[in-house]
Amino acid sequence: MMIRRNKTKLILTSVVILIPIIIGMILWNQLPDTIATHWGVNNQPNGFSSKIFAVFGMPAVLLGIHWLCMIATTFDKKSKNMNPKVLSLVLWICPALSLLMSAIVYLTALGKEIKVGFIVILFMGLLFIIIGNYLPKCKQSYTMGIKLPWTLKDEENWNKTHRFAGPLWVIGGVVIMATAIFESPIVFGVIVGVMVITPVVYSYLYYKNNR
């Protein structure tokens, strides 16, 4: 079973997700009762939560998502095809998000000026670069990869599409990081749109030409 085989990694990543709770308890008396947990494009907070939710709720939600992803992967009929390195990457996404989000939330709550947009876009660019490196190694799966009707039916289409998308996502991630200084959601959205749509078009054209 997938969970049993990756029990050690799952426990370790779950503990990392919950580390912000320990940090929040240490900082508890220094944190205000209401804490900013969402920011607009101008780096101004536009969403607030109670201290209890910011410290305990956010890591708990991410832990739930983490386990749901693992359970969904376990019940994937093609789970035996999964590359262990790809699975490890997926397992570390929620822990990385938990540490990043808590750092932003706590530092802001303590009165530090943080360029939230810049940090988030920079992180997303790095994440796309890492994912792009792993995409060509991704085997057919219902939970990981570019899941389209024609890629799931045709292994060759799947492999071609992921080999095409991998370098594209690496380049897109580099461009995202290079443009993070502008903190523009429009620029970010356009780049991500190109990264997502282009492999879909490529895959469909390959399907049309080879069916």
mmCIF file with all atom_site columns, C-alpha atoms in Angstrom:
data_model
loop_
_atom_site.group_PDB
_atom_site.id
_atom_site.type_symbol
_atom_site.label_atom_id
_atom_site.label_alt_id
_atom_site.label_comp_id
_atom_site.label_asym_id
_atom_site.label_entity_id
_atom_site.label_seq_id
_atom_site.pdbx_PDB_ins_code
_atom_site.Cartn_x
_atom_site.Cartn_y
_atom_site.Cartn_z
_atom_site.occupancy
_atom_site.B_iso_or_equiv
_atom_site.pdbx_formal_charge
_atom_site.auth_seq_id
_atom_site.auth_comp_id
_atom_site.auth_asym_id
_atom_site.auth_atom_id
_atom_site.pdbx_PDB_model_num
ATOM 1   C CA . MET A 1 1   ? 0.000  0.000  0.000   1.00 0.00 ? 1   MET A CA 1
ATOM 2   C CA . MET A 1 2   ? 1.281  3.459  -0.930  1.00 0.00 ? 2   MET A CA 1
ATOM 3   C CA . ILE A 1 3   ? 0.898  4.940  2.572   1.00 0.00 ? 3   ILE A CA 1
ATOM 4   C CA . ARG A 1 4   ? 2.606  1.981  4.225   1.00 0.00 ? 4   ARG A CA 1
ATOM 5   C CA . ARG A 1 5   ? 5.546  2.082  1.804   1.00 0.00 ? 5   ARG A CA 1
ATOM 6   C CA . ASN A 1 6   ? 6.056  5.807  2.420   1.00 0.00 ? 6   ASN A CA 1
ATOM 7   C CA . LYS A 1 7   ? 5.177  5.839  6.128   1.00 0.00 ? 7   LYS A CA 1
ATOM 8   C CA . THR A 1 8   ? 8.445  7.426  7.269   1.00 0.00 ? 8   THR A CA 1
ATOM 9   C CA . LYS A 1 9   ? 8.269  10.240 4.678   1.00 0.00 ? 9   LYS A CA 1
ATOM 10  C CA . LEU A 1 10  ? 4.604  10.846 5.465   1.00 0.00 ? 10  LEU A CA 1
ATOM 11  C CA . ILE A 1 11  ? 5.248  11.123 9.203   1.00 0.00 ? 11  ILE A CA 1
ATOM 12  C CA . LEU A 1 12  ? 8.256  13.403 8.677   1.00 0.00 ? 12  LEU A CA 1
ATOM 13  C CA . THR A 1 13  ? 6.427  15.739 6.288   1.00 0.00 ? 13  THR A CA 1
ATOM 14  C CA . SER A 1 14  ? 3.387  15.834 8.596   1.00 0.00 ? 14  SER A CA 1
ATOM 15  C CA . VAL A 1 15  ? 5.613  16.876 11.514  1.00 0.00 ? 15  VAL A CA 1
ATOM 16  C CA . VAL A 1 16  ? 7.181  19.645 9.391   1.00 0.00 ? 16  VAL A CA 1
ATOM 17  C CA . ILE A 1 17  ? 3.713  20.941 8.485   1.00 0.00 ? 17  ILE A CA 1
ATOM 18  C CA . LEU A 1 18  ? 2.904  21.259 12.201  1.00 0.00 ? 18  LEU A CA 1
ATOM 19  C CA . ILE A 1 19  ? 6.160  23.018 13.178  1.00 0.00 ? 19  ILE A CA 1
ATOM 20  C CA . PRO A 1 20  ? 4.484  26.473 12.794  1.00 0.00 ? 20  PRO A CA 1
ATOM 21  C CA . ILE A 1 21  ? 2.146  25.524 15.663  1.00 0.00 ? 21  ILE A CA 1
ATOM 22  C CA . ILE A 1 22  ? 5.131  25.168 17.998  1.00 0.00 ? 22  ILE A CA 1
ATOM 23  C CA . ILE A 1 23  ? 6.577  28.479 16.779  1.00 0.00 ? 23  ILE A CA 1
ATOM 24  C CA . GLY A 1 24  ? 3.184  30.148 17.198  1.00 0.00 ? 24  GLY A CA 1
ATOM 25  C CA . MET A 1 25  ? 2.879  28.877 20.778  1.00 0.00 ? 25  MET A CA 1
ATOM 26  C CA . ILE A 1 26  ? 6.334  30.256 21.577  1.00 0.00 ? 26  ILE A CA 1
ATOM 27  C CA . LEU A 1 27  ? 5.345  33.640 20.101  1.00 0.00 ? 27  LEU A CA 1
ATOM 28  C CA . TRP A 1 28  ? 1.793  33.493 21.493  1.00 0.00 ? 28  TRP A CA 1
ATOM 29  C CA . ASN A 1 29  ? 2.052  36.444 23.905  1.00 0.00 ? 29  ASN A CA 1
ATOM 30  C CA . GLN A 1 30  ? 3.686  38.626 21.237  1.00 0.00 ? 30  GLN A CA 1
ATOM 31  C CA . LEU A 1 31  ? 1.022  37.970 18.598  1.00 0.00 ? 31  LEU A CA 1
ATOM 32  C CA . PRO A 1 32  ? -2.094 40.169 18.336  1.00 0.00 ? 32  PRO A CA 1
ATOM 33  C CA . ASP A 1 33  ? -5.544 38.611 18.784  1.00 0.00 ? 33  ASP A CA 1
ATOM 34  C CA . THR A 1 34  ? -6.383 39.303 15.121  1.00 0.00 ? 34  THR A CA 1
ATOM 35  C CA . ILE A 1 35  ? -3.778 38.409 12.515  1.00 0.00 ? 35  ILE A CA 1
ATOM 36  C CA . ALA A 1 36  ? -3.548 39.190 8.795   1.00 0.00 ? 36  ALA A CA 1
ATOM 37  C CA . THR A 1 37  ? -3.708 35.979 6.743   1.00 0.00 ? 37  THR A CA 1
ATOM 38  C CA . HIS A 1 38  ? -4.429 37.331 3.250   1.00 0.00 ? 38  HIS A CA 1
ATOM 39  C CA . TRP A 1 39  ? -2.950 40.201 1.239   1.00 0.00 ? 39  TRP A CA 1
ATOM 40  C CA . GLY A 1 40  ? -3.944 42.175 -1.844  1.00 0.00 ? 40  GLY A CA 1
ATOM 41  C CA . VAL A 1 41  ? -1.800 43.011 -4.853  1.00 0.00 ? 41  VAL A CA 1
ATOM 42  C CA . ASN A 1 42  ? -0.455 46.101 -3.069  1.00 0.00 ? 42  ASN A CA 1
ATOM 43  C CA . ASN A 1 43  ? 0.901  43.988 -0.176  1.00 0.00 ? 43  ASN A CA 1
ATOM 44  C CA . GLN A 1 44  ? -1.815 45.414 2.080   1.00 0.00 ? 44  GLN A CA 1
ATOM 45  C CA . PRO A 1 45  ? -3.677 42.854 4.232   1.00 0.00 ? 45  PRO A CA 1
ATOM 46  C CA . ASN A 1 46  ? -7.294 42.375 3.190   1.00 0.00 ? 46  ASN A CA 1
ATOM 47  C CA . GLY A 1 47  ? -8.144 39.253 5.156   1.00 0.00 ? 47  GLY A CA 1
ATOM 48  C CA . PHE A 1 48  ? -7.813 38.587 8.881   1.00 0.00 ? 48  PHE A CA 1
ATOM 49  C CA . SER A 1 49  ? -8.170 35.579 11.180  1.00 0.00 ? 49  SER A CA 1
ATOM 50  C CA . SER A 1 50  ? -8.157 34.945 14.887  1.00 0.00 ? 50  SER A CA 1
ATOM 51  C CA . LYS A 1 51  ? -4.856 34.111 16.549  1.00 0.00 ? 51  LYS A CA 1
ATOM 52  C CA . ILE A 1 52  ? -6.124 30.605 17.266  1.00 0.00 ? 52  ILE A CA 1
ATOM 53  C CA . PHE A 1 53  ? -6.857 29.911 13.594  1.00 0.00 ? 53  PHE A CA 1
ATOM 54  C CA . ALA A 1 54  ? -3.593 31.510 12.403  1.00 0.00 ? 54  ALA A CA 1
ATOM 55  C CA . VAL A 1 55  ? -1.519 29.388 14.784  1.00 0.00 ? 55  VAL A CA 1
ATOM 56  C CA . PHE A 1 56  ? -3.458 26.121 14.871  1.00 0.00 ? 56  PHE A CA 1
ATOM 57  C CA . GLY A 1 57  ? -5.979 26.208 12.023  1.00 0.00 ? 57  GLY A CA 1
ATOM 58  C CA . MET A 1 58  ? -3.773 26.974 9.032   1.00 0.00 ? 58  MET A CA 1
ATOM 59  C CA . PRO A 1 59  ? -1.272 24.141 9.653   1.00 0.00 ? 59  PRO A CA 1
ATOM 60  C CA . ALA A 1 60  ? -4.184 21.797 10.439  1.00 0.00 ? 60  ALA A CA 1
ATOM 61  C CA . VAL A 1 61  ? -5.861 22.619 7.104   1.00 0.00 ? 61  VAL A CA 1
ATOM 62  C CA . LEU A 1 62  ? -2.611 22.005 5.216   1.00 0.00 ? 62  LEU A CA 1
ATOM 63  C CA . LEU A 1 63  ? -2.131 18.726 7.098   1.00 0.00 ? 63  LEU A CA 1
ATOM 64  C CA . GLY A 1 64  ? -5.609 17.654 6.001   1.00 0.00 ? 64  GLY A CA 1
ATOM 65  C CA . ILE A 1 65  ? -4.844 18.541 2.375   1.00 0.00 ? 65  ILE A CA 1
ATOM 66  C CA . HIS A 1 66  ? -1.532 16.690 2.664   1.00 0.00 ? 66  HIS A CA 1
ATOM 67  C CA . TRP A 1 67  ? -3.212 13.485 3.803   1.00 0.00 ? 67  TRP A CA 1
ATOM 68  C CA . LEU A 1 68  ? -6.047 13.795 1.283   1.00 0.00 ? 68  LEU A CA 1
ATOM 69  C CA . CYS A 1 69  ? -3.480 14.003 -1.522  1.00 0.00 ? 69  CYS A CA 1
ATOM 70  C CA . MET A 1 70  ? -1.722 10.913 -0.203  1.00 0.00 ? 70  MET A CA 1
ATOM 71  C CA . ILE A 1 71  ? -4.978 8.977  0.179   1.00 0.00 ? 71  ILE A CA 1
ATOM 72  C CA . ALA A 1 72  ? -6.040 9.950  -3.357  1.00 0.00 ? 72  ALA A CA 1
ATOM 73  C CA . THR A 1 73  ? -2.663 8.779  -4.636  1.00 0.00 ? 73  THR A CA 1
ATOM 74  C CA . THR A 1 74  ? -3.030 5.491  -2.765  1.00 0.00 ? 74  THR A CA 1
ATOM 75  C CA . PHE A 1 75  ? -6.336 4.722  -4.495  1.00 0.00 ? 75  PHE A CA 1
ATOM 76  C CA . ASP A 1 76  ? -4.985 5.698  -7.928  1.00 0.00 ? 76  ASP A CA 1
ATOM 77  C CA . LYS A 1 77  ? -5.276 2.615  -10.157 1.00 0.00 ? 77  LYS A CA 1
ATOM 78  C CA . LYS A 1 78  ? -1.964 3.553  -11.768 1.00 0.00 ? 78  LYS A CA 1
ATOM 79  C CA . SER A 1 79  ? -0.143 4.265  -8.494  1.00 0.00 ? 79  SER A CA 1
ATOM 80  C CA . LYS A 1 80  ? 2.365  1.485  -9.172  1.00 0.00 ? 80  LYS A CA 1
ATOM 81  C CA . ASN A 1 81  ? 3.668  3.542  -12.104 1.00 0.00 ? 81  ASN A CA 1
ATOM 82  C CA . MET A 1 82  ? 4.663  6.488  -9.920  1.00 0.00 ? 82  MET A CA 1
ATOM 83  C CA . ASN A 1 83  ? 8.274  7.538  -9.839  1.00 0.00 ? 83  ASN A CA 1
ATOM 84  C CA . PRO A 1 84  ? 9.407  7.651  -6.165  1.00 0.00 ? 84  PRO A CA 1
ATOM 85  C CA . LYS A 1 85  ? 11.151 10.981 -6.767  1.00 0.00 ? 85  LYS A CA 1
ATOM 86  C CA . VAL A 1 86  ? 7.947  12.520 -8.121  1.00 0.00 ? 86  VAL A CA 1
ATOM 87  C CA . LEU A 1 87  ? 6.015  11.246 -5.100  1.00 0.00 ? 87  LEU A CA 1
ATOM 88  C CA . SER A 1 88  ? 8.662  12.711 -2.764  1.00 0.00 ? 88  SER A CA 1
ATOM 89  C CA . LEU A 1 89  ? 8.267  16.071 -4.482  1.00 0.00 ? 89  LEU A CA 1
ATOM 90  C CA . VAL A 1 90  ? 4.499  15.980 -3.944  1.00 0.00 ? 90  VAL A CA 1
ATOM 91  C CA . LEU A 1 91  ? 4.976  15.028 -0.289  1.00 0.00 ? 91  LEU A CA 1
ATOM 92  C CA . TRP A 1 92  ? 7.118  18.113 0.358   1.00 0.00 ? 92  TRP A CA 1
ATOM 93  C CA . ILE A 1 93  ? 4.848  20.725 -1.253  1.00 0.00 ? 93  ILE A CA 1
ATOM 94  C CA . CYS A 1 94  ? 2.502  21.158 1.739   1.00 0.00 ? 94  CYS A CA 1
ATOM 95  C CA . PRO A 1 95  ? 5.358  21.275 4.291   1.00 0.00 ? 95  PRO A CA 1
ATOM 96  C CA . ALA A 1 96  ? 7.089  23.979 2.240   1.00 0.00 ? 96  ALA A CA 1
ATOM 97  C CA . LEU A 1 97  ? 3.824  25.945 1.998   1.00 0.00 ? 97  LEU A CA 1
ATOM 98  C CA . SER A 1 98  ? 3.221  25.610 5.731   1.00 0.00 ? 98  SER A CA 1
ATOM 99  C CA . LEU A 1 99  ? 6.654  26.995 6.628   1.00 0.00 ? 99  LEU A CA 1
ATOM 100 C CA . LEU A 1 100 ? 6.429  29.815 4.076   1.00 0.00 ? 100 LEU A CA 1
ATOM 101 C CA . MET A 1 101 ? 2.891  30.874 5.039   1.00 0.00 ? 101 MET A CA 1
ATOM 102 C CA . SER A 1 102 ? 3.606  30.808 8.760   1.00 0.00 ? 102 SER A CA 1
ATOM 103 C CA . ALA A 1 103 ? 6.798  32.827 8.301   1.00 0.00 ? 103 ALA A CA 1
ATOM 104 C CA . ILE A 1 104 ? 4.888  35.521 6.395   1.00 0.00 ? 104 ILE A CA 1
ATOM 105 C CA . VAL A 1 105 ? 1.968  35.534 8.859   1.00 0.00 ? 105 VAL A CA 1
ATOM 106 C CA . TYR A 1 106 ? 4.115  35.645 12.003  1.00 0.00 ? 106 TYR A CA 1
ATOM 107 C CA . LEU A 1 107 ? 6.603  38.222 10.748  1.00 0.00 ? 107 LEU A CA 1
ATOM 108 C CA . THR A 1 108 ? 3.766  40.489 9.587   1.00 0.00 ? 108 THR A CA 1
ATOM 109 C CA . ALA A 1 109 ? 1.968  40.053 12.911  1.00 0.00 ? 109 ALA A CA 1
ATOM 110 C CA . LEU A 1 110 ? 5.166  41.070 14.715  1.00 0.00 ? 110 LEU A CA 1
ATOM 111 C CA . GLY A 1 111 ? 5.280  44.325 12.753  1.00 0.00 ? 111 GLY A CA 1
ATOM 112 C CA . LYS A 1 112 ? 7.843  43.413 10.111  1.00 0.00 ? 112 LYS A CA 1
ATOM 113 C CA . GLU A 1 113 ? 7.369  44.806 6.593   1.00 0.00 ? 113 GLU A CA 1
ATOM 114 C CA . ILE A 1 114 ? 7.144  41.901 4.185   1.00 0.00 ? 114 ILE A CA 1
ATOM 115 C CA . LYS A 1 115 ? 6.807  42.014 0.397   1.00 0.00 ? 115 LYS A CA 1
ATOM 116 C CA . VAL A 1 116 ? 4.276  39.218 0.338   1.00 0.00 ? 116 VAL A CA 1
ATOM 117 C CA . GLY A 1 117 ? 3.619  39.353 -3.408  1.00 0.00 ? 117 GLY A CA 1
ATOM 118 C CA . PHE A 1 118 ? 7.310  39.181 -4.249  1.00 0.00 ? 118 PHE A CA 1
ATOM 119 C CA . ILE A 1 119 ? 7.961  36.248 -1.899  1.00 0.00 ? 119 ILE A CA 1
ATOM 120 C CA . VAL A 1 120 ? 4.936  34.240 -3.046  1.00 0.00 ? 120 VAL A CA 1
ATOM 121 C CA . ILE A 1 121 ? 5.642  34.734 -6.764  1.00 0.00 ? 121 ILE A CA 1
ATOM 122 C CA . LEU A 1 122 ? 9.318  33.904 -6.217  1.00 0.00 ? 122 LEU A CA 1
ATOM 123 C CA . PHE A 1 123 ? 8.318  30.717 -4.395  1.00 0.00 ? 123 PHE A CA 1
ATOM 124 C CA . MET A 1 124 ? 5.870  29.734 -7.138  1.00 0.00 ? 124 MET A CA 1
ATOM 125 C CA . GLY A 1 125 ? 8.535  30.279 -9.800  1.00 0.00 ? 125 GLY A CA 1
ATOM 126 C CA . LEU A 1 126 ? 10.946 28.027 -7.911  1.00 0.00 ? 126 LEU A CA 1
ATOM 127 C CA . LEU A 1 127 ? 8.212  25.419 -7.490  1.00 0.00 ? 127 LEU A CA 1
ATOM 128 C CA . PHE A 1 128 ? 7.492  25.427 -11.232 1.00 0.00 ? 128 PHE A CA 1
ATOM 129 C CA . ILE A 1 129 ? 11.197 24.963 -11.972 1.00 0.00 ? 129 ILE A CA 1
ATOM 130 C CA . ILE A 1 130 ? 11.374 21.954 -9.645  1.00 0.00 ? 130 ILE A CA 1
ATOM 131 C CA . ILE A 1 131 ? 8.157  20.442 -11.038 1.00 0.00 ? 131 ILE A CA 1
ATOM 132 C CA . GLY A 1 132 ? 9.402  21.037 -14.592 1.00 0.00 ? 132 GLY A CA 1
ATOM 133 C CA . ASN A 1 133 ? 12.512 19.008 -13.851 1.00 0.00 ? 133 ASN A CA 1
ATOM 134 C CA . TYR A 1 134 ? 10.390 16.113 -12.640 1.00 0.00 ? 134 TYR A CA 1
ATOM 135 C CA . LEU A 1 135 ? 7.626  16.188 -15.291 1.00 0.00 ? 135 LEU A CA 1
ATOM 136 C CA . PRO A 1 136 ? 9.553  14.121 -17.891 1.00 0.00 ? 136 PRO A CA 1
ATOM 137 C CA . LYS A 1 137 ? 9.993  11.407 -15.228 1.00 0.00 ? 137 LYS A CA 1
ATOM 138 C CA . CYS A 1 138 ? 6.278  11.337 -14.402 1.00 0.00 ? 138 CYS A CA 1
ATOM 139 C CA . LYS A 1 139 ? 4.545  8.098  -15.415 1.00 0.00 ? 139 LYS A CA 1
ATOM 140 C CA . GLN A 1 140 ? 0.860  7.720  -16.314 1.00 0.00 ? 140 GLN A CA 1
ATOM 141 C CA . SER A 1 141 ? -1.311 8.485  -13.301 1.00 0.00 ? 141 SER A CA 1
ATOM 142 C CA . TYR A 1 142 ? -4.778 9.738  -12.419 1.00 0.00 ? 142 TYR A CA 1
ATOM 143 C CA . THR A 1 143 ? -3.427 11.990 -9.639  1.00 0.00 ? 143 THR A CA 1
ATOM 144 C CA . MET A 1 144 ? -0.083 13.362 -10.885 1.00 0.00 ? 144 MET A CA 1
ATOM 145 C CA . GLY A 1 145 ? 0.867  14.908 -14.189 1.00 0.00 ? 145 GLY A CA 1
ATOM 146 C CA . ILE A 1 146 ? -0.969 16.384 -17.171 1.00 0.00 ? 146 ILE A CA 1
ATOM 147 C CA . LYS A 1 147 ? -4.166 14.352 -17.014 1.00 0.00 ? 147 LYS A CA 1
ATOM 148 C CA . LEU A 1 148 ? -6.047 14.602 -20.316 1.00 0.00 ? 148 LEU A CA 1
ATOM 149 C CA . PRO A 1 149 ? -8.294 11.995 -21.992 1.00 0.00 ? 149 PRO A CA 1
ATOM 150 C CA . TRP A 1 150 ? -5.745 11.368 -24.727 1.00 0.00 ? 150 TRP A CA 1
ATOM 151 C CA . THR A 1 151 ? -2.680 11.303 -22.430 1.00 0.00 ? 151 THR A CA 1
ATOM 152 C CA . LEU A 1 152 ? -4.352 8.780  -20.116 1.00 0.00 ? 152 LEU A CA 1
ATOM 153 C CA . LYS A 1 153 ? -5.340 6.548  -23.049 1.00 0.00 ? 153 LYS A CA 1
ATOM 154 C CA . ASP A 1 154 ? -2.010 6.689  -24.863 1.00 0.00 ? 154 ASP A CA 1
ATOM 155 C CA . GLU A 1 155 ? 1.242  6.190  -22.956 1.00 0.00 ? 155 GLU A CA 1
ATOM 156 C CA . GLU A 1 156 ? 3.290  7.570  -25.842 1.00 0.00 ? 156 GLU A CA 1
ATOM 157 C CA . ASN A 1 157 ? 1.191  10.749 -25.871 1.00 0.00 ? 157 ASN A CA 1
ATOM 158 C CA . TRP A 1 158 ? 1.660  11.032 -22.096 1.00 0.00 ? 158 TRP A CA 1
ATOM 159 C CA . ASN A 1 159 ? 5.436  10.671 -22.367 1.00 0.00 ? 159 ASN A CA 1
ATOM 160 C CA . LYS A 1 160 ? 5.744  13.085 -25.300 1.00 0.00 ? 160 LYS A CA 1
ATOM 161 C CA . THR A 1 161 ? 3.555  15.676 -23.585 1.00 0.00 ? 161 THR A CA 1
ATOM 162 C CA . HIS A 1 162 ? 5.505  15.536 -20.329 1.00 0.00 ? 162 HIS A CA 1
ATOM 163 C CA . ARG A 1 163 ? 8.866  15.695 -22.091 1.00 0.00 ? 163 ARG A CA 1
ATOM 164 C CA . PHE A 1 164 ? 7.593  18.768 -23.912 1.00 0.00 ? 164 PHE A CA 1
ATOM 165 C CA . ALA A 1 165 ? 6.081  20.374 -20.797 1.00 0.00 ? 165 ALA A CA 1
ATOM 166 C CA . GLY A 1 166 ? 9.101  19.802 -18.546 1.00 0.00 ? 166 GLY A CA 1
ATOM 167 C CA . PRO A 1 167 ? 11.522 22.298 -20.171 1.00 0.00 ? 167 PRO A CA 1
ATOM 168 C CA . LEU A 1 168 ? 8.631  24.694 -20.779 1.00 0.00 ? 168 LEU A CA 1
ATOM 169 C CA . TRP A 1 169 ? 7.790  24.758 -17.074 1.00 0.00 ? 169 TRP A CA 1
ATOM 170 C CA . VAL A 1 170 ? 11.446 25.246 -16.153 1.00 0.00 ? 170 VAL A CA 1
ATOM 171 C CA . ILE A 1 171 ? 11.681 28.235 -18.502 1.00 0.00 ? 171 ILE A CA 1
ATOM 172 C CA . GLY A 1 172 ? 8.340  29.539 -17.243 1.00 0.00 ? 172 GLY A CA 1
ATOM 173 C CA . GLY A 1 173 ? 9.525  29.229 -13.642 1.00 0.00 ? 173 GLY A CA 1
ATOM 174 C CA . VAL A 1 174 ? 12.697 31.171 -14.427 1.00 0.00 ? 174 VAL A CA 1
ATOM 175 C CA . VAL A 1 175 ? 10.657 33.926 -16.115 1.00 0.00 ? 175 VAL A CA 1
ATOM 176 C CA . ILE A 1 176 ? 8.267  34.046 -13.139 1.00 0.00 ? 176 ILE A CA 1
ATOM 177 C CA . MET A 1 177 ? 11.181 34.463 -10.726 1.00 0.00 ? 177 MET A CA 1
ATOM 178 C CA . ALA A 1 178 ? 12.753 37.133 -12.959 1.00 0.00 ? 178 ALA A CA 1
ATOM 179 C CA . THR A 1 179 ? 9.485  39.112 -13.047 1.00 0.00 ? 179 THR A CA 1
ATOM 180 C CA . ALA A 1 180 ? 8.658  38.624 -9.349  1.00 0.00 ? 180 ALA A CA 1
ATOM 181 C CA . ILE A 1 181 ? 10.055 42.088 -8.634  1.00 0.00 ? 181 ILE A CA 1
ATOM 182 C CA . PHE A 1 182 ? 7.016  43.582 -10.393 1.00 0.00 ? 182 PHE A CA 1
ATOM 183 C CA . GLU A 1 183 ? 4.653  41.674 -8.066  1.00 0.00 ? 183 GLU A CA 1
ATOM 184 C CA . SER A 1 184 ? 2.098  41.629 -10.869 1.00 0.00 ? 184 SER A CA 1
ATOM 185 C CA . PRO A 1 185 ? -0.657 38.976 -10.710 1.00 0.00 ? 185 PRO A CA 1
ATOM 186 C CA . ILE A 1 186 ? -1.445 39.718 -14.365 1.00 0.00 ? 186 ILE A CA 1
ATOM 187 C CA . VAL A 1 187 ? 2.094  38.931 -15.524 1.00 0.00 ? 187 VAL A CA 1
ATOM 188 C CA . PHE A 1 188 ? 2.133  35.850 -13.299 1.00 0.00 ? 188 PHE A CA 1
ATOM 189 C CA . GLY A 1 189 ? -1.247 34.711 -14.643 1.00 0.00 ? 189 GLY A CA 1
ATOM 190 C CA . VAL A 1 190 ? -0.230 35.156 -18.280 1.00 0.00 ? 190 VAL A CA 1
ATOM 191 C CA . ILE A 1 191 ? 2.966  33.147 -17.812 1.00 0.00 ? 191 ILE A CA 1
ATOM 192 C CA . VAL A 1 192 ? 1.151  30.348 -15.982 1.00 0.00 ? 192 VAL A CA 1
ATOM 193 C CA . GLY A 1 193 ? -1.559 30.373 -18.643 1.00 0.00 ? 193 GLY A CA 1
ATOM 194 C CA . VAL A 1 194 ? 1.036  29.823 -21.373 1.00 0.00 ? 194 VAL A CA 1
ATOM 195 C CA . MET A 1 195 ? 2.667  27.057 -19.313 1.00 0.00 ? 195 MET A CA 1
ATOM 196 C CA . VAL A 1 196 ? -0.657 25.249 -18.846 1.00 0.00 ? 196 VAL A CA 1
ATOM 197 C CA . ILE A 1 197 ? -2.331 25.780 -22.230 1.00 0.00 ? 197 ILE A CA 1
ATOM 198 C CA . THR A 1 198 ? 0.685  25.102 -24.491 1.00 0.00 ? 198 THR A CA 1
ATOM 199 C CA . PRO A 1 199 ? 1.215  21.463 -23.379 1.00 0.00 ? 199 PRO A CA 1
ATOM 200 C CA . VAL A 1 200 ? -2.535 20.827 -23.675 1.00 0.00 ? 200 VAL A CA 1
ATOM 201 C CA . VAL A 1 201 ? -2.533 22.099 -27.271 1.00 0.00 ? 201 VAL A CA 1
ATOM 202 C CA . TYR A 1 202 ? 0.628  20.126 -28.055 1.00 0.00 ? 202 TYR A CA 1
ATOM 203 C CA . SER A 1 203 ? -0.886 16.960 -26.610 1.00 0.00 ? 203 SER A CA 1
ATOM 204 C CA . TYR A 1 204 ? -4.150 17.387 -28.498 1.00 0.00 ? 204 TYR A CA 1
ATOM 205 C CA . LEU A 1 205 ? -2.390 18.017 -31.813 1.00 0.00 ? 205 LEU A CA 1
ATOM 206 C CA . TYR A 1 206 ? -0.247 14.936 -31.231 1.00 0.00 ? 206 TYR A CA 1
ATOM 207 C CA . TYR A 1 207 ? -3.417 12.960 -30.561 1.00 0.00 ? 207 TYR A CA 1
ATOM 208 C CA . LYS A 1 208 ? -5.114 14.271 -33.707 1.00 0.00 ? 208 LYS A CA 1
ATOM 209 C CA . ASN A 1 209 ? -2.095 13.479 -35.885 1.00 0.00 ? 209 ASN A CA 1
ATOM 210 C CA . ASN A 1 210 ? -1.505 9.976  -34.528 1.00 0.00 ? 210 ASN A CA 1
ATOM 211 C CA . ARG A 1 211 ? -4.901 8.490  -33.775 1.00 0.00 ? 211 ARG A CA 1
#
